[in-house]
CSV table of C-alpha atoms and ligand atoms in Angstrom, one decimal:
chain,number,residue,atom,x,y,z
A,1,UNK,CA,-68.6,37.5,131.0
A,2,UNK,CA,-67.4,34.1,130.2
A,3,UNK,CA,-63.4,35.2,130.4
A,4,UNK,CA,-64.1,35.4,134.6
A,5,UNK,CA,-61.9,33.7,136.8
A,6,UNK,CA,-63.1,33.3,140.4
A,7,UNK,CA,-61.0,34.4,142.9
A,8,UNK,CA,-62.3,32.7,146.2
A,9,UNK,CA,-60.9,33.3,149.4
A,10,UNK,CA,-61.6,32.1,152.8
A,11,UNK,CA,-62.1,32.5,156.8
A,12,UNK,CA,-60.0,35.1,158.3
A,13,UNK,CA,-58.7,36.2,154.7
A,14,UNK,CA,-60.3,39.2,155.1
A,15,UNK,CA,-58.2,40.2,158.1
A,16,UNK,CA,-54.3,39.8,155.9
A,17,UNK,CA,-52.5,42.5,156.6
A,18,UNK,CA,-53.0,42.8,160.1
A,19,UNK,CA,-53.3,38.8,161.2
A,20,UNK,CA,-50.1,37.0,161.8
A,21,UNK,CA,-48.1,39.6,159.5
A,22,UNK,CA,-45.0,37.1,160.5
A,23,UNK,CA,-46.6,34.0,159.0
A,24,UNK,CA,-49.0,35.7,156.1
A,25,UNK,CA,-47.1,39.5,155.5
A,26,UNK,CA,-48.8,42.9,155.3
A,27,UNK,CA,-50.3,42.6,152.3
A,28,UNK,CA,-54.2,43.3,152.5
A,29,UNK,CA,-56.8,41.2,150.1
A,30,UNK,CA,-57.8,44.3,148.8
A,31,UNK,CA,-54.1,44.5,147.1
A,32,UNK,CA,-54.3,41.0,146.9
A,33,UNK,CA,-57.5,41.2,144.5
A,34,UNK,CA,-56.1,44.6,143.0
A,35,UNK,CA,-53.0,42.5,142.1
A,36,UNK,CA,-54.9,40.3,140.5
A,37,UNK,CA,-57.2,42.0,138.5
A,38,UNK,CA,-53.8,43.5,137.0
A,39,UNK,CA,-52.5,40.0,136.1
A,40,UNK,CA,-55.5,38.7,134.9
A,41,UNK,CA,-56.2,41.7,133.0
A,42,UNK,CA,-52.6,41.2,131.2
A,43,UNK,CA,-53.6,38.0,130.0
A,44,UNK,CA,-57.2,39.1,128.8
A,45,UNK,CA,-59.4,37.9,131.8
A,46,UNK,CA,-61.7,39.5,134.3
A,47,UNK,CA,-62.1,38.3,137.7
A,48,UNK,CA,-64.8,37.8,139.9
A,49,UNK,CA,-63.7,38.1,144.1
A,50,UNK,CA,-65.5,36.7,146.8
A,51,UNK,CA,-64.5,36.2,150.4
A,52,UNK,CA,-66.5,34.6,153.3
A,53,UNK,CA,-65.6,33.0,156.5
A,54,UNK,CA,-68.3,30.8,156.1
A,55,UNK,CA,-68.5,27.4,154.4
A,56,UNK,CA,-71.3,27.2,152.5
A,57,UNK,CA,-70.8,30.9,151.3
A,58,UNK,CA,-67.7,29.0,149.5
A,59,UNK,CA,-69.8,26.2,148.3
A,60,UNK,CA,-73.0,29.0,146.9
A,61,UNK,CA,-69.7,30.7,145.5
A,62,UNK,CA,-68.6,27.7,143.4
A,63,UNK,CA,-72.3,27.0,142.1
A,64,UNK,CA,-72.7,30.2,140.9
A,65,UNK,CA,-69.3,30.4,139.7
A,66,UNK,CA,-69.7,26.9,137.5
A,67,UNK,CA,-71.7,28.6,134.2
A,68,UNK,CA,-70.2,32.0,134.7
A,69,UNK,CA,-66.5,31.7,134.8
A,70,UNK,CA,-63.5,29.8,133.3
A,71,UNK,CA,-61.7,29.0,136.4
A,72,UNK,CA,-60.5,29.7,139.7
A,73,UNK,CA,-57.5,30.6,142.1
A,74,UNK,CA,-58.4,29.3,145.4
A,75,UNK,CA,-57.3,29.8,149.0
A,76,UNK,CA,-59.5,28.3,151.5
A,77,UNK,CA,-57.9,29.2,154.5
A,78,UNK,CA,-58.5,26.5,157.2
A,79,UNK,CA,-61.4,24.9,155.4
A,80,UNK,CA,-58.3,23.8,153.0
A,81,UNK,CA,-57.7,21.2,155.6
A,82,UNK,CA,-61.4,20.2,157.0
A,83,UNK,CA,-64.0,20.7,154.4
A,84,UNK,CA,-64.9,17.6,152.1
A,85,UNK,CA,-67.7,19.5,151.3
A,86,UNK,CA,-65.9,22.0,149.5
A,87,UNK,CA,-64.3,19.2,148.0
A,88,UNK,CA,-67.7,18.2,146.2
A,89,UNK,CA,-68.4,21.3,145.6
A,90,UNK,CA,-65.1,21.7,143.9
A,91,UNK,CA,-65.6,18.6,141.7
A,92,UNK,CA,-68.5,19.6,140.4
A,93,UNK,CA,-66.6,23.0,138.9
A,94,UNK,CA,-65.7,21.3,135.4
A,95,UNK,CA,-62.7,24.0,134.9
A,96,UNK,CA,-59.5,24.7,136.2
A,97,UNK,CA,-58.8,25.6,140.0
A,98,UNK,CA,-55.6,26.5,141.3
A,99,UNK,CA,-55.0,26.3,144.9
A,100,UNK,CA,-52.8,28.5,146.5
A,101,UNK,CA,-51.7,29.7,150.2
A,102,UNK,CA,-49.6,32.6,151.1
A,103,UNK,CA,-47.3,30.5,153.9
A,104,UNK,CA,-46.6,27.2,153.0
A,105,UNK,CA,-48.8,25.0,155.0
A,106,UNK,CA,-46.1,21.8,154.9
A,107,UNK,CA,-44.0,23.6,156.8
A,108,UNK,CA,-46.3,24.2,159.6
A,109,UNK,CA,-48.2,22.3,161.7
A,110,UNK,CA,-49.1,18.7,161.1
A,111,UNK,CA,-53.2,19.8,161.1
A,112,UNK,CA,-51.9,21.6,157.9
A,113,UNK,CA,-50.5,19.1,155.8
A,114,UNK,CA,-53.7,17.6,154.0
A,115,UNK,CA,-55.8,19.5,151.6
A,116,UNK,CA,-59.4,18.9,150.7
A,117,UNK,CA,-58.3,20.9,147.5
A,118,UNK,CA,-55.6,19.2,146.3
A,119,UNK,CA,-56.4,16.5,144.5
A,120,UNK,CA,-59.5,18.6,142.5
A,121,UNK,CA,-56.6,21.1,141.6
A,122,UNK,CA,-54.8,21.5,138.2
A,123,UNK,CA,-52.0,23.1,140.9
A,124,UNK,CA,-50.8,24.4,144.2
A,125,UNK,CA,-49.0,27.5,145.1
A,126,UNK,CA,-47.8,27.7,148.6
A,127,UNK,CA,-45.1,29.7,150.5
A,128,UNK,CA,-44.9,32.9,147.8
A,129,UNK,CA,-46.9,35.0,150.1
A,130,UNK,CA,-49.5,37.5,148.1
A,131,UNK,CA,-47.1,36.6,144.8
A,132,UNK,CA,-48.5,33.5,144.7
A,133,UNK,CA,-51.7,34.9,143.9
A,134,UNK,CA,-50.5,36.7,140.9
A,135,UNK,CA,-48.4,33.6,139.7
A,136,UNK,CA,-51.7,31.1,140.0
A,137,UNK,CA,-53.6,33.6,137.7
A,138,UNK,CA,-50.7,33.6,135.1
A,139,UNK,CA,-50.6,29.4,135.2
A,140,UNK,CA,-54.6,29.6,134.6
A,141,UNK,CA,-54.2,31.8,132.1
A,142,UNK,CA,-51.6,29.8,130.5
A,143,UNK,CA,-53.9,26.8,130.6
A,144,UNK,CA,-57.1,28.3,129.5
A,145,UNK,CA,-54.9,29.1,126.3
A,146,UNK,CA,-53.3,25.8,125.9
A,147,UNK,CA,-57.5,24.3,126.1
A,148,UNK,CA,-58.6,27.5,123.6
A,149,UNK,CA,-56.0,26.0,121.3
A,150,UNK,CA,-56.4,22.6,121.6
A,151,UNK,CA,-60.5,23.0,120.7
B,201,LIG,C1,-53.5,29.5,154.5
B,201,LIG,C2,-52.9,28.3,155.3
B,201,LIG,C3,-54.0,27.7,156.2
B,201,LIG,O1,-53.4,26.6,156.9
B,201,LIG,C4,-54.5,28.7,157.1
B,201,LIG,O2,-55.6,28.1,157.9
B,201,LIG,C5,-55.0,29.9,156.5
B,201,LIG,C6,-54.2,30.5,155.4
B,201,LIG,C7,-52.4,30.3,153.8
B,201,LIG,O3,-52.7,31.1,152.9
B,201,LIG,O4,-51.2,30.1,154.0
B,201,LIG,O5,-56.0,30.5,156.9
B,201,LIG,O6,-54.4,29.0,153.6
């Protein structure tokens, strides 16, 4: 379905709701991605959900993600701040991505102020908790509207 947004999440994503509920709330990614599929649904888009806690299941995501979806809301988890590889991989997804994190990493701890992501993202959403989510599909959508209008 070429009106697919890939929503990609990463290690220990699977485990909101009961990890750090101080730092990440008691949302699960199972509302997470129900939330989503509402928002994105709203604006006429489907969404594709994948989660791993392993890098290169990230990266096969992305590949298989590059002819079969019209861009993505991503949250790395810790492979945010370490993985160039994701980076490439990330480059070579010619639509847009939007990066978001629950907590807002610059608050935190130094280790968690650069992101691999950043500078292959069209934007960042960080500190609006499982909102942000919703909010990153909305700013896609906008933009896959403002590029269906402009062709
Ligand atoms: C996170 C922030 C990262 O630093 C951390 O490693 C995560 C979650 C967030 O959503 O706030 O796993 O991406």
């Amino acid at each position: 379905m070429m009106n697919t947004v890939l929503v990609l999440n990463g290690p220990n994503l699977n485990l909101l709701g009961v990890r750090e509920p101080e730092i990440y709330g008691r949302t699960t990614l199972a509302d997470i991605e129900e939330m989503c599929s509402i928002s994105a649904a709203e604006a006429g888009l489907g969404i594709r959900c994948v989660q791993s806690n392993h890098e290169g299941g990230l990266i096969d995501a992305v590949h298989e993600a590059r002819e079969t979806t019209v861009g993505a809301v991503i949250n790395a988890g810790a492979y945010t701040h370490t993985s160039l590889a994701l980076h490439d991989a990330l480059k070579s997804y010619d639509h847009p991505i939007i990066e978001v994190h629950l907590s807002n990493p610059h608050a935190r701890e130094s280790f968690r102020h650069h992101s691999y992501l950043s500078p292959v993202a069209a934007a960042v959403i960080a500190g609006a908790g499982a909102r942000g989510y919703v909010h990153a599909i909305e700013i896609l959508a906008e933009k896959l509207r403002r590029t269906d209008s402009a062709e």
